[in-house]
Amino acid sequence: DQQVKQNSPSLSVQEGRISILNCDYTNSMFDYFLWYKKYPAEGPTFLISISSIKDKNEDGRFTVFLNKSAKHLSLHIVPSQPGDSAVYFCAASAQGGSEKLVFGKGMKLTVNP
Amino acid sequence: DTGVSQDPRHKITKRGQNVTFRCDPISEHNRLYWYRQTLGQGPEFLTYFQNEAQLEKSRLLSDRFSAERPKGSFSTLEIQRTEQGDSAMYLCASSFSTGGAEKLFFGSGTQLSVL
């Protein structure tokens, strides 16, 4: 039972354009959401997070949007850079539960120069 | 570098052998997590510690797997009688929990190959 879903396995964009990565979740108890970036042969690196009390969080070129009613979040990267090419994981956790993160399968982003 | 450190980076073993991995978390972090990641999948939770106490174990963690965190510092994950299905990247992460939402800091992982 996949509680966090990243339905598109890959995305390719041109440098300078916007990258939009989507994530859906099924567990209504999730109230904290994170995006991680992973390069080959490295562990995931935290990118940005959002609490369920907010619907948007921005950090430089990265913005995460949360739509609780749709159980959907998205990560926007603008402008995209070749160094952003990596696998991106969406993750979620539930306060009052075990606080462990539940990850999606990931999406491979390729930014072409 | 004071990030999460894992050792070894790679381990090749024969089926039936025992293997042990080590994780050194960020020093002030009180929580330590083990995850497993296979090709094409996201990290899957295995177990976590708060200080030296193991608070939760996933159903994925068979009785061949055991984890310890003596004195609430480094942690070891042992797999006994390895099987080919154990081949995966084993990731360790740590965090400082104050009871609220937390972000995990991951190590580079140990890639296990069981032949």
PDB file of C-alpha atoms in Angstrom:
ATOM      1  CA  ASP A   1       0.000   0.000   0.000  1.00  0.00           C
ATOM      2  CA  GLN A   2       1.799   3.090  -1.290  1.00  0.00           C
ATOM      3  CA  GLN A   3       0.856   5.938   1.028  1.00  0.00           C
ATOM      4  CA  VAL A   4       3.011   8.472  -0.817  1.00  0.00           C
ATOM      5  CA  LYS A   5       2.866   8.383  -4.585  1.00  0.00           C
ATOM      6  CA  GLN A   6       5.047   9.973  -7.196  1.00  0.00           C
ATOM      7  CA  ASN A   7       3.357   8.803 -10.341  1.00  0.00           C
ATOM      8  CA  SER A   8       5.788  10.180 -12.884  1.00  0.00           C
ATOM      9  CA  PRO A   9       9.140   8.406 -12.823  1.00  0.00           C
ATOM     10  CA  SER A  10      11.008  11.059 -14.753  1.00  0.00           C
ATOM     11  CA  LEU A  11      10.928  14.637 -15.997  1.00  0.00           C
ATOM     12  CA  SER A  12      13.152  16.435 -18.451  1.00  0.00           C
ATOM     13  CA  VAL A  13      13.277  20.240 -18.696  1.00  0.00           C
ATOM     14  CA  GLN A  14      15.445  22.862 -20.287  1.00  0.00           C
ATOM     15  CA  GLU A  15      17.790  24.965 -18.208  1.00  0.00           C
ATOM     16  CA  GLY A  16      16.117  28.157 -17.072  1.00  0.00           C
ATOM     17  CA  ARG A  17      12.594  26.751 -17.290  1.00  0.00           C
ATOM     18  CA  ILE A  18      10.358  25.676 -14.432  1.00  0.00           C
ATOM     19  CA  SER A  19      10.391  22.116 -13.100  1.00  0.00           C
ATOM     20  CA  ILE A  20       7.221  20.892 -11.405  1.00  0.00           C
ATOM     21  CA  LEU A  21       7.364  17.674  -9.419  1.00  0.00           C
ATOM     22  CA  ASN A  22       4.137  16.225  -8.096  1.00  0.00           C
ATOM     23  CA  CYS A  23       3.300  14.029  -5.139  1.00  0.00           C
ATOM     24  CA  ASP A  24       0.039  12.563  -3.841  1.00  0.00           C
ATOM     25  CA  TYR A  25      -0.651  10.967  -0.503  1.00  0.00           C
ATOM     26  CA  THR A  26      -3.437   8.839   0.866  1.00  0.00           C
ATOM     27  CA  ASN A  27      -2.994   9.001   4.638  1.00  0.00           C
ATOM     28  CA  SER A  28      -5.004  11.915   6.012  1.00  0.00           C
ATOM     29  CA  MET A  29      -2.960  11.758   9.228  1.00  0.00           C
ATOM     30  CA  PHE A  30       0.123  13.073   7.411  1.00  0.00           C
ATOM     31  CA  ASP A  31       0.798  16.629   8.458  1.00  0.00           C
ATOM     32  CA  TYR A  32       4.434  17.260   7.621  1.00  0.00           C
ATOM     33  CA  PHE A  33       5.862  16.920   4.156  1.00  0.00           C
ATOM     34  CA  LEU A  34       9.413  17.039   2.887  1.00  0.00           C
ATOM     35  CA  TRP A  35      11.307  16.884  -0.379  1.00  0.00           C
ATOM     36  CA  TYR A  36      14.676  15.221  -0.595  1.00  0.00           C
ATOM     37  CA  LYS A  37      17.154  15.242  -3.450  1.00  0.00           C
ATOM     38  CA  LYS A  38      19.427  12.305  -4.132  1.00  0.00           C
ATOM     39  CA  TYR A  39      22.506  12.070  -6.321  1.00  0.00           C
ATOM     40  CA  PRO A  40      23.882   8.661  -7.343  1.00  0.00           C
ATOM     41  CA  ALA A  41      25.917   6.912  -4.639  1.00  0.00           C
ATOM     42  CA  GLU A  42      24.884   9.471  -2.023  1.00  0.00           C
ATOM     43  CA  GLY A  43      22.222   9.558   0.634  1.00  0.00           C
ATOM     44  CA  PRO A  44      19.136  11.753   0.265  1.00  0.00           C
ATOM     45  CA  THR A  45      19.662  15.424   1.084  1.00  0.00           C
ATOM     46  CA  PHE A  46      16.912  17.526   2.633  1.00  0.00           C
ATOM     47  CA  LEU A  47      15.615  20.205   0.294  1.00  0.00           C
ATOM     48  CA  ILE A  48      12.478  21.846   1.671  1.00  0.00           C
ATOM     49  CA  SER A  49       9.531  21.030   3.911  1.00  0.00           C
ATOM     50  CA  ILE A  50       6.023  22.215   4.658  1.00  0.00           C
ATOM     51  CA  SER A  51       3.679  21.794   7.579  1.00  0.00           C
ATOM     52  CA  SER A  52       0.004  21.116   7.012  1.00  0.00           C
ATOM     53  CA  ILE A  53      -0.890  24.462   8.574  1.00  0.00           C
ATOM     54  CA  LYS A  54       0.601  26.180   5.539  1.00  0.00           C
ATOM     55  CA  ASP A  55      -0.130  25.897   1.853  1.00  0.00           C
ATOM     56  CA  LYS A  56       3.130  27.271   0.514  1.00  0.00           C
ATOM     57  CA  ASN A  57       6.748  27.408   1.564  1.00  0.00           C
ATOM     58  CA  GLU A  58       9.501  29.046  -0.402  1.00  0.00           C
ATOM     59  CA  ASP A  59      13.274  28.800  -0.191  1.00  0.00           C
ATOM     60  CA  GLY A  60      15.191  30.474  -2.948  1.00  0.00           C
ATOM     61  CA  ARG A  61      14.487  28.737  -6.235  1.00  0.00           C
ATOM     62  CA  PHE A  62      12.408  26.051  -4.517  1.00  0.00           C
ATOM     63  CA  THR A  63       8.742  26.366  -3.596  1.00  0.00           C
ATOM     64  CA  VAL A  64       6.506  23.649  -2.211  1.00  0.00           C
ATOM     65  CA  PHE A  65       2.727  23.903  -2.498  1.00  0.00           C
ATOM     66  CA  LEU A  66       0.330  21.842  -0.411  1.00  0.00           C
ATOM     67  CA  ASN A  67      -3.307  21.172  -1.247  1.00  0.00           C
ATOM     68  CA  LYS A  68      -4.686  19.288   1.733  1.00  0.00           C
ATOM     69  CA  SER A  69      -8.150  18.768   0.319  1.00  0.00           C
ATOM     70  CA  ALA A  70      -6.664  17.077  -2.727  1.00  0.00           C
ATOM     71  CA  LYS A  71      -3.925  15.362  -0.700  1.00  0.00           C
ATOM     72  CA  HIS A  72      -1.445  16.721  -3.199  1.00  0.00           C
ATOM     73  CA  LEU A  73       1.798  18.600  -3.033  1.00  0.00           C
ATOM     74  CA  SER A  74       4.159  19.881  -5.632  1.00  0.00           C
ATOM     75  CA  LEU A  75       7.710  21.153  -5.777  1.00  0.00           C
ATOM     76  CA  HIS A  76       8.491  23.993  -8.148  1.00  0.00           C
ATOM     77  CA  ILE A  77      12.059  24.738  -9.147  1.00  0.00           C
ATOM     78  CA  VAL A  78      12.585  27.955 -11.016  1.00  0.00           C
ATOM     79  CA  PRO A  79      14.806  28.579 -12.798  1.00  0.00           C
ATOM     80  CA  SER A  80      15.995  25.012 -13.238  1.00  0.00           C
ATOM     81  CA  GLN A  81      19.737  24.434 -13.417  1.00  0.00           C
ATOM     82  CA  PRO A  82      21.738  21.441 -14.702  1.00  0.00           C
ATOM     83  CA  GLY A  83      22.958  20.839 -11.128  1.00  0.00           C
ATOM     84  CA  ASP A  84      19.359  20.171 -10.139  1.00  0.00           C
ATOM     85  CA  SER A  85      19.491  16.918 -12.112  1.00  0.00           C
ATOM     86  CA  ALA A  86      18.903  14.230  -9.482  1.00  0.00           C
ATOM     87  CA  VAL A  87      16.226  11.940  -8.103  1.00  0.00           C
ATOM     88  CA  TYR A  88      13.669  13.763  -5.979  1.00  0.00           C
ATOM     89  CA  PHE A  89      11.748  12.038  -3.216  1.00  0.00           C
ATOM     90  CA  CYS A  90       8.581  13.244  -1.602  1.00  0.00           C
ATOM     91  CA  ALA A  91       8.180  12.167   2.040  1.00  0.00           C
ATOM     92  CA  ALA A  92       5.523  12.580   4.709  1.00  0.00           C
ATOM     93  CA  SER A  93       5.078  11.994   8.404  1.00  0.00           C
ATOM     94  CA  ALA A  94       2.263  12.071  10.940  1.00  0.00           C
ATOM     95  CA  GLN A  95       2.567  13.903  14.239  1.00  0.00           C
ATOM     96  CA  GLY A  96       1.526  11.822  17.160  1.00  0.00           C
ATOM     97  CA  GLY A  97       2.396   8.701  15.236  1.00  0.00           C
ATOM     98  CA  SER A  98       5.838   7.248  15.026  1.00  0.00           C
ATOM     99  CA  GLU A  99       7.140  10.348  13.272  1.00  0.00           C
ATOM    100  CA  LYS A 100       8.942   8.168  10.777  1.00  0.00           C
ATOM    101  CA  LEU A 101       9.076   9.418   7.221  1.00  0.00           C
ATOM    102  CA  VAL A 102       7.211   7.571   4.487  1.00  0.00           C
ATOM    103  CA  PHE A 103       8.790   8.089   1.072  1.00  0.00           C
ATOM    104  CA  GLY A 104       7.513   7.997  -2.469  1.00  0.00           C
ATOM    105  CA  LYS A 105       9.343   6.086  -5.173  1.00  0.00           C
ATOM    106  CA  GLY A 106      11.108   9.163  -6.462  1.00  0.00           C
ATOM    107  CA  MET A 107      11.246  11.071  -9.716  1.00  0.00           C
ATOM    108  CA  LYS A 108      14.340  11.527 -11.827  1.00  0.00           C
ATOM    109  CA  LEU A 109      14.736  15.119 -12.945  1.00  0.00           C
ATOM    110  CA  THR A 110      17.029  15.923 -15.844  1.00  0.00           C
ATOM    111  CA  VAL A 111      17.790  19.555 -16.605  1.00  0.00           C
ATOM    112  CA  ASN A 112      19.314  19.957 -20.030  1.00  0.00           C
ATOM    113  CA  PRO A 113      21.758  22.803 -20.704  1.00  0.00           C
TER     114      PRO A 113
ATOM    115  CA  ASP B   1      32.582  17.026   8.263  1.00  0.00           C
ATOM    116  CA  THR B   2      30.098  16.348  11.047  1.00  0.00           C
ATOM    117  CA  GLY B   3      27.394  14.690   8.970  1.00  0.00           C
ATOM    118  CA  VAL B   4      26.052  11.163   9.309  1.00  0.00           C
ATOM    119  CA  SER B   5      28.767   8.613   8.621  1.00  0.00           C
ATOM    120  CA  GLN B   6      28.210   5.034   7.497  1.00  0.00           C
ATOM    121  CA  ASP B   7      30.685   2.216   7.197  1.00  0.00           C
ATOM    122  CA  PRO B   8      31.367   0.348   4.997  1.00  0.00           C
ATOM    123  CA  ARG B   9      30.213   2.065   1.802  1.00  0.00           C
ATOM    124  CA  HIS B  10      30.026  -1.225  -0.030  1.00  0.00           C
ATOM    125  CA  LYS B  11      29.725  -4.810   1.142  1.00  0.00           C
ATOM    126  CA  ILE B  12      29.710  -7.923  -1.005  1.00  0.00           C
ATOM    127  CA  THR B  13      28.912 -11.151   0.764  1.00  0.00           C
ATOM    128  CA  LYS B  14      27.850 -14.682   0.006  1.00  0.00           C
ATOM    129  CA  ARG B  15      24.405 -15.931   0.810  1.00  0.00           C
ATOM    130  CA  GLY B  16      24.225 -17.277   4.344  1.00  0.00           C
ATOM    131  CA  GLN B  17      26.941 -15.032   5.750  1.00  0.00           C
ATOM    132  CA  ASN B  18      26.375 -12.462   8.490  1.00  0.00           C
ATOM    133  CA  VAL B  19      27.079  -8.787   7.896  1.00  0.00           C
ATOM    134  CA  THR B  20      27.215  -5.772  10.195  1.00  0.00           C
ATOM    135  CA  PHE B  21      26.958  -2.113   9.270  1.00  0.00           C
ATOM    136  CA  ARG B  22      27.837   0.874  11.409  1.00  0.00           C
ATOM    137  CA  CYS B  23      26.310   4.333  11.552  1.00  0.00           C
ATOM    138  CA  ASP B  24      27.664   7.370  13.377  1.00  0.00           C
ATOM    139  CA  PRO B  25      24.968  10.031  13.619  1.00  0.00           C
ATOM    140  CA  ILE B  26      25.378  13.777  13.978  1.00  0.00           C
ATOM    141  CA  SER B  27      26.643  14.086  17.524  1.00  0.00           C
ATOM    142  CA  GLU B  28      23.851  16.124  19.095  1.00  0.00           C
ATOM    143  CA  HIS B  29      21.054  14.126  17.453  1.00  0.00           C
ATOM    144  CA  ASN B  30      18.965  11.969  19.741  1.00  0.00           C
ATOM    145  CA  ARG B  31      17.139   9.959  17.068  1.00  0.00           C
ATOM    146  CA  LEU B  32      18.662   7.478  14.691  1.00  0.00           C
ATOM    147  CA  TYR B  33      16.862   5.725  11.853  1.00  0.00           C
ATOM    148  CA  TRP B  34      17.636   2.842   9.545  1.00  0.00           C
ATOM    149  CA  TYR B  35      16.080   2.706   6.106  1.00  0.00           C
ATOM    150  CA  ARG B  36      16.503   0.339   3.183  1.00  0.00           C
ATOM    151  CA  GLN B  37      16.315   1.348  -0.462  1.00  0.00           C
ATOM    152  CA  THR B  38      16.107  -0.929  -3.474  1.00  0.00           C
ATOM    153  CA  LEU B  39      16.379   0.069  -7.119  1.00  0.00           C
ATOM    154  CA  GLY B  40      13.450   2.150  -8.299  1.00  0.00           C
ATOM    155  CA  GLN B  41      11.982   2.503  -4.836  1.00  0.00           C
ATOM    156  CA  GLY B  42      12.076   5.140  -2.165  1.00  0.00           C
ATOM    157  CA  PRO B  43      13.706   4.520   1.197  1.00  0.00           C
ATOM    158  CA  GLU B  44      11.680   2.140   3.368  1.00  0.00           C
ATOM    159  CA  PHE B  45      11.677   2.506   7.123  1.00  0.00           C
ATOM    160  CA  LEU B  46      13.242  -0.338   9.093  1.00  0.00           C
ATOM    161  CA  THR B  47      13.676   0.837  12.675  1.00  0.00           C
ATOM    162  CA  TYR B  48      14.517   3.823  14.829  1.00  0.00           C
ATOM    163  CA  PHE B  49      16.051   4.691  18.172  1.00  0.00           C
ATOM    164  CA  GLN B  50      15.551   7.537  20.535  1.00  0.00           C
ATOM    165  CA  ASN B  51      18.810   7.687  22.434  1.00  0.00           C
ATOM    166  CA  GLU B  52      19.535   4.023  23.208  1.00  0.00           C
ATOM    167  CA  ALA B  53      15.917   2.843  23.131  1.00  0.00           C
ATOM    168  CA  GLN B  54      14.638   1.091  20.009  1.00  0.00           C
ATOM    169  CA  LEU B  55      11.146   2.524  19.691  1.00  0.00           C
ATOM    170  CA  GLU B  56       9.776   0.957  16.532  1.00  0.00           C
ATOM    171  CA  LYS B  57      10.557  -1.846  14.135  1.00  0.00           C
ATOM    172  CA  SER B  58       8.971  -2.263  10.731  1.00  0.00           C
ATOM    173  CA  ARG B  59       7.251  -5.458   9.652  1.00  0.00           C
ATOM    174  CA  LEU B  60       9.955  -5.511   6.957  1.00  0.00           C
ATOM    175  CA  LEU B  61      12.519  -6.259   9.650  1.00  0.00           C
ATOM    176  CA  SER B  62      12.645 -10.021   9.908  1.00  0.00           C
ATOM    177  CA  ASP B  63      14.189 -11.737  12.903  1.00  0.00           C
ATOM    178  CA  ARG B  64      17.419 -12.059  10.921  1.00  0.00           C
ATOM    179  CA  PHE B  65      17.873  -8.313  11.347  1.00  0.00           C
ATOM    180  CA  SER B  66      18.977  -6.755  14.603  1.00  0.00           C
ATOM    181  CA  ALA B  67      19.935  -3.206  15.405  1.00  0.00           C
ATOM    182  CA  GLU B  68      21.551  -1.706  18.442  1.00  0.00           C
ATOM    183  CA  ARG B  69      22.476   1.729  19.627  1.00  0.00           C
ATOM    184  CA  PRO B  70      24.546   1.289  22.772  1.00  0.00           C
ATOM    185  CA  LYS B  71      24.852   4.396  24.905  1.00  0.00           C
ATOM    186  CA  GLY B  72      22.743   6.334  22.428  1.00  0.00           C
ATOM    187  CA  SER B  73      25.665   7.103  20.159  1.00  0.00           C
ATOM    188  CA  PHE B  74      26.594   5.023  17.093  1.00  0.00           C
ATOM    189  CA  SER B  75      24.360   2.230  15.853  1.00  0.00           C
ATOM    190  CA  THR B  76      24.942  -1.130  14.241  1.00  0.00           C
ATOM    191  CA  LEU B  77      22.643  -3.083  11.958  1.00  0.00           C
ATOM    192  CA  GLU B  78      23.356  -6.792  11.679  1.00  0.00           C
ATOM    193  CA  ILE B  79      21.870  -9.146   9.134  1.00  0.00           C
ATOM    194  CA  GLN B  80      22.264 -12.840   9.874  1.00  0.00           C
ATOM    195  CA  ARG B  81      22.139 -15.585   7.259  1.00  0.00           C
ATOM    196  CA  THR B  82      21.923 -13.112   4.408  1.00  0.00           C
ATOM    197  CA  GLU B  83      19.663 -13.814   1.443  1.00  0.00           C
ATOM    198  CA  GLN B  84      19.806 -12.439  -2.083  1.00  0.00           C
ATOM    199  CA  GLY B  85      16.689 -10.421  -1.339  1.00  0.00           C
ATOM    200  CA  ASP B  86      18.646  -8.486   1.282  1.00  0.00           C
ATOM    201  CA  SER B  87      20.661  -6.811  -1.478  1.00  0.00           C
ATOM    202  CA  ALA B  88      19.898  -3.107  -1.140  1.00  0.00           C
ATOM    203  CA  MET B  89      21.236   0.247  -0.021  1.00  0.00           C
ATOM    204  CA  TYR B  90      21.012   0.545   3.759  1.00  0.00           C
ATOM    205  CA  LEU B  91      20.636   4.143   4.819  1.00  0.00           C
ATOM    206  CA  CYS B  92      21.104   5.607   8.256  1.00  0.00           C
ATOM    207  CA  ALA B  93      19.633   8.955   9.242  1.00  0.00           C
ATOM    208  CA  SER B  94      19.591  11.037  12.380  1.00  0.00           C
ATOM    209  CA  SER B  95      17.583  13.921  13.742  1.00  0.00           C
ATOM    210  CA  PHE B  96      17.161  16.036  16.825  1.00  0.00           C
ATOM    211  CA  SER B  97      13.624  15.540  18.034  1.00  0.00           C
ATOM    212  CA  THR B  98      11.868  17.892  20.421  1.00  0.00           C
ATOM    213  CA  GLY B  99       8.518  16.229  19.870  1.00  0.00           C
ATOM    214  CA  GLY B 100       7.548  18.208  16.811  1.00  0.00           C
ATOM    215  CA  ALA B 101       8.092  17.758  13.107  1.00  0.00           C
ATOM    216  CA  GLU B 102      11.624  16.835  12.237  1.00  0.00           C
ATOM    217  CA  LYS B 103      13.807  16.486   9.209  1.00  0.00           C
ATOM    218  CA  LEU B 104      16.199  13.608   8.840  1.00  0.00           C
ATOM    219  CA  PHE B 105      19.819  13.896   7.835  1.00  0.00           C
ATOM    220  CA  PHE B 106      21.003  10.882   5.867  1.00  0.00           C
ATOM    221  CA  GLY B 107      24.363   9.236   5.492  1.00  0.00           C
ATOM    222  CA  SER B 108      25.694   8.033   2.140  1.00  0.00           C
ATOM    223  CA  GLY B 109      24.525   4.507   2.794  1.00  0.00           C
ATOM    224  CA  THR B 110      25.985   1.021   2.686  1.00  0.00           C
ATOM    225  CA  GLN B 111      25.394  -0.838  -0.572  1.00  0.00           C
ATOM    226  CA  LEU B 112      24.962  -4.537   0.177  1.00  0.00           C
ATOM    227  CA  SER B 113      25.266  -7.156  -2.537  1.00  0.00           C
ATOM    228  CA  VAL B 114      24.460 -10.743  -1.604  1.00  0.00           C
ATOM    229  CA  LEU B 115      25.765 -13.269  -4.135  1.00  0.00           C
TER     230      LEU B 115
END
